Short mmCIF file of C-alpha atoms and ligand atoms in Angstrom, two decimals:
data_model
loop_
_atom_site.label_atom_id
_atom_site.label_comp_id
_atom_site.label_asym_id
_atom_site.label_seq_id
_atom_site.Cartn_x
_atom_site.Cartn_y
_atom_site.Cartn_z
CA UNK K 24 -15.89 -11.40 -22.44
CA UNK K 25 -13.04 -11.22 -19.95
CA UNK K 26 -13.62 -8.75 -17.15
CA UNK K 27 -10.34 -6.97 -17.90
CA UNK K 28 -11.53 -6.15 -21.42
CA UNK K 29 -14.66 -4.30 -20.23
CA UNK K 30 -14.30 -0.61 -19.34
CA UNK K 31 -13.76 -0.54 -15.59
CA UNK K 32 -16.81 1.50 -14.64
CA UNK K 33 -19.20 -0.65 -16.66
CA UNK K 34 -17.57 -3.77 -15.30
CA UNK K 35 -17.98 -2.47 -11.76
CA UNK K 36 -21.62 -1.55 -12.28
CA UNK K 37 -22.41 -4.83 -14.00
CA UNK K 38 -20.87 -6.85 -11.20
CA UNK K 39 -22.61 -4.82 -8.53
CA UNK K 40 -25.99 -4.90 -10.27
CA UNK K 41 -25.66 -8.60 -10.91
CA UNK K 42 -25.45 -8.88 -7.14
CA UNK K 43 -22.80 -11.57 -7.22
CA UNK K 44 -23.74 -13.58 -4.13
CA UNK K 45 -21.40 -13.51 -1.19
CA UNK K 46 -22.34 -17.04 -0.21
CA UNK K 47 -22.61 -19.82 -2.75
CA UNK K 48 -25.79 -21.85 -2.94
CA UNK K 49 -24.11 -25.14 -2.19
CA UNK K 50 -23.67 -26.22 1.43
CA UNK K 51 -22.14 -23.10 2.93
CA UNK K 52 -19.57 -22.76 0.16
CA UNK K 53 -18.07 -19.27 0.27
CA UNK K 54 -16.05 -17.45 -2.37
CA UNK K 55 -14.03 -14.39 -1.37
CA UNK K 56 -13.10 -12.18 -4.32
CA UNK K 57 -9.91 -10.30 -3.56
CA UNK K 58 -8.52 -7.61 -5.83
CA UNK K 59 -5.13 -5.88 -5.66
CA UNK K 60 -2.85 -3.83 -7.87
CA UNK K 61 0.63 -5.34 -7.51
CA UNK K 62 2.42 -8.40 -8.87
CA UNK K 63 2.30 -11.78 -7.17
CA UNK K 64 6.03 -11.75 -6.33
CA UNK K 65 5.76 -8.84 -3.89
CA UNK K 66 5.20 -8.74 -0.13
CA UNK K 67 1.48 -8.08 -0.67
CA UNK K 68 1.04 -10.55 -3.54
CA UNK K 69 2.73 -13.34 -1.58
CA UNK K 70 0.95 -12.64 1.72
CA UNK K 71 -2.44 -12.72 0.00
CA UNK K 72 -1.55 -16.00 -1.72
CA UNK K 73 -0.66 -17.34 1.69
CA UNK K 74 -4.05 -16.18 2.97
CA UNK K 75 -5.76 -18.01 0.11
CA UNK K 76 -3.92 -21.23 0.94
CA UNK K 77 -4.56 -20.96 4.68
CA UNK K 78 -8.28 -20.29 4.23
CA UNK K 79 -8.59 -23.19 1.87
CA UNK K 80 -6.73 -25.50 4.19
CA UNK K 81 -8.48 -24.43 7.42
CA UNK K 82 -11.90 -24.74 5.76
CA UNK K 83 -10.99 -27.94 3.90
CA UNK K 84 -11.78 -26.30 0.62
CA UNK K 85 -15.20 -24.95 1.59
CA UNK K 86 -14.02 -21.31 1.56
CA UNK K 87 -12.27 -20.30 -1.63
CA UNK K 88 -10.37 -17.09 -2.31
CA UNK K 89 -10.14 -15.86 -5.89
CA UNK K 90 -7.34 -13.31 -6.28
CA UNK K 91 -7.26 -10.71 -9.07
CA UNK K 92 -3.70 -9.26 -8.93
CA UNK K 93 -1.97 -6.54 -10.94
CA UNK K 94 -5.05 -4.25 -11.35
CA UNK K 95 -6.57 -7.01 -13.54
CA UNK K 96 -10.09 -6.31 -12.30
CA UNK K 97 -9.95 -2.95 -10.52
CA UNK K 98 -7.24 -0.32 -10.21
CA UNK K 99 -6.56 2.44 -7.73
CA UNK K 100 -9.28 4.68 -9.12
CA UNK K 101 -12.15 2.31 -8.50
CA UNK K 102 -11.18 -0.54 -6.18
CA UNK K 103 -12.52 0.97 -2.95
CA UNK K 104 -15.77 1.90 -4.66
CA UNK K 105 -15.92 -1.65 -6.03
CA UNK K 106 -15.58 -2.98 -2.50
CA UNK K 107 -18.29 -0.72 -1.15
CA UNK K 108 -20.64 -1.74 -3.96
CA UNK K 109 -19.93 -5.40 -3.35
CA UNK K 110 -18.27 -6.00 -6.72
CA UNK K 111 -15.32 -7.47 -4.78
CA UNK K 112 -15.22 -8.64 -1.18
CA UNK K 113 -11.71 -7.88 -0.01
CA UNK K 114 -8.86 -5.48 -0.81
CA UNK K 115 -5.47 -4.58 0.58
CA UNK K 116 -4.90 -0.95 -0.48
CA UNK K 117 -1.89 0.96 0.68
CA UNK K 118 -2.54 3.08 3.78
CA UNK K 119 -2.04 6.13 1.57
CA UNK K 120 -5.15 5.32 -0.45
CA UNK K 121 -7.59 5.63 2.46
CA UNK K 122 -7.19 9.40 2.69
CA UNK K 123 -9.14 10.02 -0.47
CA UNK K 124 -12.13 7.98 0.73
CA UNK K 125 -12.66 9.79 4.01
CA UNK K 126 -9.81 8.63 6.24
CA UNK K 127 -7.15 11.37 6.08
CA UNK K 128 -5.78 10.16 9.42
CA UNK K 129 -4.33 7.11 7.60
CA UNK K 130 -2.02 9.48 5.74
CA UNK K 131 0.02 9.91 8.90
CA UNK K 132 1.93 6.81 7.77
CA UNK K 133 3.01 8.78 4.67
CA UNK K 134 4.74 11.54 6.62
CA UNK K 135 8.31 11.74 5.30
CA UNK K 136 11.06 10.62 7.69
CA UNK K 137 8.56 9.95 10.48
CA UNK K 138 9.74 6.37 11.01
CA UNK K 139 13.33 5.18 11.24
CA UNK K 140 12.50 1.49 11.27
CA UNK K 141 9.67 -0.97 10.73
CA UNK K 142 9.73 -1.70 14.44
CA UNK K 143 8.58 1.87 15.00
CA UNK K 144 5.82 1.47 12.42
CA UNK K 145 4.69 -1.75 14.12
CA UNK K 146 4.59 -0.07 17.52
CA UNK K 147 2.06 2.38 16.12
CA UNK K 148 0.04 -0.29 14.31
CA UNK K 149 -0.16 -2.50 17.39
CA UNK K 150 -1.03 0.35 19.74
CA UNK K 151 -4.43 1.91 20.45
CA UNK K 152 -3.73 4.22 17.48
CA UNK K 153 -3.58 1.30 15.05
CA UNK K 154 -6.67 -0.32 16.58
CA UNK K 155 -8.67 2.92 16.44
CA UNK K 156 -7.75 3.42 12.78
CA UNK K 157 -8.98 -0.08 11.93
CA UNK K 158 -12.20 0.47 13.87
CA UNK K 159 -12.81 3.79 12.08
CA UNK K 160 -13.18 1.97 8.76
CA UNK K 161 -16.69 0.92 9.81
CA UNK K 162 -17.71 4.52 9.01
CA UNK K 163 -17.50 3.56 5.35
CA UNK K 164 -18.92 0.04 5.68
CA UNK K 165 -15.51 -1.65 5.69
CA UNK K 166 -14.04 -4.02 8.28
CA UNK K 167 -10.28 -3.74 8.79
CA UNK K 168 -8.60 -7.13 9.25
CA UNK K 169 -5.03 -6.01 9.80
CA UNK K 170 -1.89 -4.34 8.54
CA UNK K 171 0.84 -5.55 6.24
CA UNK K 172 4.28 -4.18 5.44
CA UNK K 173 5.86 -3.50 2.16
CA UNK K 174 8.83 -1.40 3.23
CA UNK K 175 10.59 1.91 2.92
CA UNK K 176 10.22 3.89 -0.29
CA UNK K 177 12.97 5.16 -2.54
CA UNK K 178 13.09 7.67 -5.40
CA UNK K 179 13.30 6.69 -9.05
CA UNK K 180 13.94 8.98 -12.06
CA UNK K 181 16.34 9.49 -14.94
CA UNK K 182 18.77 11.29 -12.67
CA UNK K 183 19.96 10.89 -9.08
CA UNK K 184 17.55 12.34 -6.51
CA UNK K 185 19.79 12.98 -3.55
CA UNK K 186 19.24 16.64 -2.77
CA UNK K 187 16.18 18.92 -2.90
CA UNK K 188 17.51 20.75 -5.97
CA UNK K 189 17.53 17.43 -7.92
CA UNK K 190 13.72 17.36 -7.76
CA UNK K 191 13.09 20.81 -9.12
CA UNK K 192 10.75 20.75 -12.11
CA UNK K 193 10.24 16.97 -12.12
CA UNK K 194 6.76 15.51 -12.49
CA UNK K 195 6.62 12.72 -9.94
CA UNK K 196 3.95 10.04 -10.01
CA UNK K 197 2.41 9.56 -6.60
CA UNK K 198 -0.44 7.68 -4.96
CA UNK K 199 -3.54 9.68 -4.07
CA UNK K 200 -2.18 11.01 -0.78
CA UNK K 201 -2.20 14.70 0.08
CA UNK K 202 0.78 14.10 2.37
CA UNK K 203 2.83 12.60 -0.45
CA UNK K 204 1.73 15.42 -2.78
CA UNK K 205 2.92 17.96 -0.21
CA UNK K 206 6.18 16.06 0.23
CA UNK K 207 6.89 16.26 -3.52
CA UNK K 208 6.03 19.96 -3.62
CA UNK K 209 8.28 20.62 -0.63
CA UNK K 210 11.11 19.05 -2.63
CA UNK K 211 10.37 21.24 -5.65
CA UNK K 212 8.68 18.57 -7.79
CA UNK K 213 5.18 18.52 -9.24
CA UNK K 214 3.12 15.62 -7.90
CA UNK K 215 0.96 13.73 -10.42
CA UNK K 216 -1.59 11.28 -9.02
CA UNK K 217 -1.81 8.16 -11.18
CA UNK K 218 -2.98 4.61 -10.65
CA UNK K 219 -0.22 2.16 -9.89
CA UNK K 220 -1.12 0.12 -12.98
CA UNK K 221 -0.63 3.15 -15.23
CA UNK K 222 2.70 4.24 -13.81
CA UNK K 223 5.12 2.28 -15.95
CA UNK K 224 3.53 3.50 -19.17
CA UNK K 225 3.44 7.07 -17.91
CA UNK K 226 7.16 6.86 -17.15
CA UNK K 227 7.90 5.29 -20.54
CA UNK K 228 6.02 7.95 -22.46
CA UNK K 229 7.33 10.88 -20.45
CA UNK K 230 3.97 11.79 -18.93
CA UNK K 231 5.85 11.71 -15.65
CA UNK K 232 9.58 11.85 -14.93
CA UNK K 233 9.89 9.76 -11.81
CA UNK K 234 8.18 8.04 -8.94
CA UNK K 235 8.66 6.57 -5.46
CA UNK K 236 8.10 3.06 -4.12
CA UNK K 237 9.86 0.23 -2.32
CA UNK K 238 12.15 -1.71 -4.66
CA UNK K 239 9.88 -4.78 -4.80
CA UNK K 240 7.17 -2.69 -6.50
CA UNK K 241 9.61 -1.00 -8.89
CA UNK K 242 11.30 -4.27 -9.86
CA UNK K 243 8.16 -6.35 -10.42
CA UNK K 244 6.63 -3.62 -12.61
CA UNK K 245 9.90 -3.45 -14.59
CA UNK K 246 10.11 0.28 -13.98
CA UNK K 247 13.90 -0.02 -14.29
CA UNK K 248 13.40 -0.54 -18.03
CA UNK K 249 12.08 3.01 -18.31
CA UNK K 250 14.14 4.73 -15.58
CA UNK K 251 17.91 5.00 -15.31
CA UNK K 252 18.46 5.96 -11.67
CA UNK K 253 17.32 4.68 -8.31
CA UNK K 254 18.16 6.71 -5.18
CA UNK K 255 17.87 4.71 -1.96
CA UNK K 256 16.44 7.55 0.11
CA UNK K 257 14.28 5.48 2.52
CA UNK K 258 12.26 8.65 2.99
CA UNK K 259 8.89 7.11 3.83
CA UNK K 260 7.02 3.93 4.66
CA UNK K 261 4.61 1.93 2.48
CA UNK K 262 2.20 -0.49 4.11
CA UNK K 263 -1.29 -1.85 3.63
CA UNK K 264 -4.56 -2.43 5.40
CA UNK K 265 -6.69 -5.45 4.50
CA UNK K 266 -10.37 -4.52 4.35
CA UNK K 267 -13.50 -6.51 3.73
CA UNK K 268 -16.97 -5.35 2.71
CA UNK K 269 -19.00 -5.04 5.91
CA UNK K 270 -22.18 -6.53 4.47
CA UNK K 271 -20.27 -9.54 3.16
CA UNK K 272 -18.57 -9.91 6.54
CA UNK K 273 -21.80 -9.68 8.53
CA UNK K 274 -23.40 -12.33 6.35
CA UNK K 275 -20.65 -14.84 7.07
CA UNK K 276 -21.45 -17.27 9.88
CA UNK K 277 -19.56 -16.47 13.08
CA UNK K 278 -17.35 -19.56 12.74
CA UNK K 279 -16.32 -18.56 9.21
CA UNK K 280 -15.47 -15.04 10.36
CA UNK K 281 -13.19 -16.54 13.01
CA UNK K 282 -11.58 -18.83 10.44
CA UNK K 283 -10.99 -16.03 7.94
CA UNK K 284 -9.55 -13.83 10.70
CA UNK K 285 -7.21 -16.58 11.81
CA UNK K 286 -6.04 -17.25 8.23
CA UNK K 287 -5.52 -13.52 7.65
CA UNK K 288 -3.61 -12.99 10.91
CA UNK K 289 -1.30 -15.89 10.05
CA UNK K 290 -0.82 -14.63 6.49
CA UNK K 291 -0.09 -11.05 7.60
CA UNK K 292 2.35 -12.19 10.29
CA UNK K 293 4.11 -14.31 7.71
CA UNK K 294 3.99 -11.50 5.13
CA UNK K 295 5.68 -9.16 7.59
CA UNK K 296 8.52 -11.64 8.01
CA UNK K 297 9.22 -11.90 4.25
CA UNK K 298 8.64 -8.27 3.19
CA UNK K 299 12.20 -7.15 3.86
CA UNK K 300 13.60 -10.23 2.10
CA UNK K 301 11.46 -9.54 -0.99
CA UNK K 302 12.73 -5.96 -1.15
CA UNK K 303 16.34 -7.07 -0.63
CA UNK K 304 15.96 -9.69 -3.37
CA UNK K 305 14.47 -7.15 -5.76
CA UNK K 306 17.44 -4.84 -5.15
CA UNK K 307 19.86 -7.73 -5.69
CA UNK K 308 18.13 -8.55 -9.00
CA UNK K 309 18.35 -4.93 -10.04
CA UNK K 310 22.07 -4.79 -9.27
CA UNK K 311 22.70 -8.07 -11.07
CA UNK K 312 20.80 -6.99 -14.14
CA UNK K 313 22.89 -3.82 -14.44
CA UNK K 314 21.72 -0.79 -16.37
CA UNK K 315 20.31 1.06 -13.36
CA UNK K 316 22.51 3.54 -11.53
CA UNK K 317 21.89 2.96 -7.83
CA UNK K 318 22.71 5.81 -5.48
CA UNK K 319 22.98 5.61 -1.72
CA UNK K 320 22.62 9.03 -0.08
CA UNK K 321 24.97 9.79 2.77
CA UNK K 322 23.66 11.01 6.13
CA UNK K 323 24.13 14.68 5.16
CA UNK K 324 22.06 14.23 2.04
CA UNK K 325 19.29 12.42 3.93
CA UNK K 326 19.37 15.17 6.53
CA UNK K 327 18.83 17.78 3.83
CA UNK K 328 15.91 15.85 2.37
CA UNK K 329 14.50 15.52 5.87
CA UNK K 330 14.81 19.25 6.47
CA UNK K 331 13.24 20.12 3.13
CA UNK K 332 10.20 17.98 3.95
CA UNK K 333 9.86 19.00 7.59
CA UNK K 334 7.08 21.45 6.76
CA UNK K 335 4.82 18.60 5.55
CA UNK K 336 3.80 17.47 9.02
CA UNK K 337 2.99 21.03 10.07
CA UNK K 338 1.20 21.85 6.83
CA UNK K 339 -0.94 18.71 6.89
CA UNK K 340 -1.71 18.49 10.59
CA UNK K 341 -5.09 20.07 9.96
CA UNK K 342 -5.93 17.32 7.49
CA UNK K 343 -4.52 14.34 9.38
CA UNK K 344 -5.58 15.65 12.78
CA UNK K 345 -2.98 17.07 15.12
CA UNK K 346 -3.98 14.65 17.89
CA UNK K 347 -2.99 11.65 15.72
CA UNK K 348 0.42 13.10 14.92
CA UNK K 349 1.04 14.07 18.55
CA UNK K 350 0.05 10.61 19.77
CA UNK K 351 2.45 8.94 17.32
CA UNK K 352 5.31 11.21 18.40
CA UNK K 353 4.56 10.57 22.07
CA UNK K 354 4.41 6.82 21.52
CA UNK K 355 7.69 6.71 19.60
CA UNK K 356 9.46 8.97 22.09
CA UNK K 357 8.26 7.01 25.11
CA UNK K 358 9.41 3.68 23.69
CA UNK K 359 12.78 4.92 22.54
CA UNK K 360 13.34 6.49 25.94
CA UNK K 361 12.48 3.19 27.60
C1 LMR U 411 1.38 2.47 -5.28
O1 LMR U 411 0.29 2.78 -5.78
O2 LMR U 411 2.44 3.04 -5.54
C2 LMR U 411 1.44 1.33 -4.28
O3 LMR U 411 0.61 1.63 -3.24
C3 LMR U 411 1.01 0.05 -4.90
C4 LMR U 411 0.86 -1.02 -3.83
O4 LMR U 411 -0.28 -1.40 -3.57
O5 LMR U 411 1.88 -1.46 -3.30
#
């Protein structure tokens, strides 16, 4: 039976109990099972494909990466648990999804209007803050291999979402981030946490009224077929952290760890160079296709959205940790001053 046809929890338990070996029996052959929730033609899908190719090439075929995209094996609800149980070896969840599993400090990346540009995001990721966040993952038996961009998120619904009053009463699908939930409430909407793989159907059936994501994710899931309006609000950032099961990692020979790290660093660097292009292309496709009303808020409108969500940082500083937020502000201010 195909894995996708088995109820997720049973599939997860069966795989974990079967103790799928990390290392193959034959001559140091290694298979890395990598699960993710988005389509191949996205910044994450493409970067992970690149990783697969680089690993294969650097190891001359000895290390193989098997990728399960599009929530085919595990979805948002169970992928981190699957990693911890050893049912998969590697994941690249959005930074937002680490909050729920004991890393609320990762949700600082979700703070609305915190970053004006990806350069600012990268400054944080490449600073001591970013390194400490990666190191913290060991608490939950995960090894963080690096960060990857998607891009800035926009708002989708069956109406323009350009001012706080446009959100009132809407049920908005969100990822499992308390910061994003608070953001939606601050705008007057009701946040509904749903797996990414379930979002399109929930929009189609009216379970939810709208959602947020970078355009590459909306386009490749064909959310435009079930939503009439896209508002280019650029209100928050979406990025990822690649994690590997610690036990799997520790069992790899030192040389293989170095090889996998090198392949991943190259793939993530490359992924960060194409992420913007993929989002621009998705928007171009959307415009060309027609049928979606695309709204670009003016500076006044963005300012009002920013003001309406200002309370989020204050309200969630207890959860994220005030020291993390202060350090990010200090870092961004010091660089922009210099
Ligand atoms: C979402 O759940 O909206 C996104 O995080 C999906 C992804 O991994 O890009």
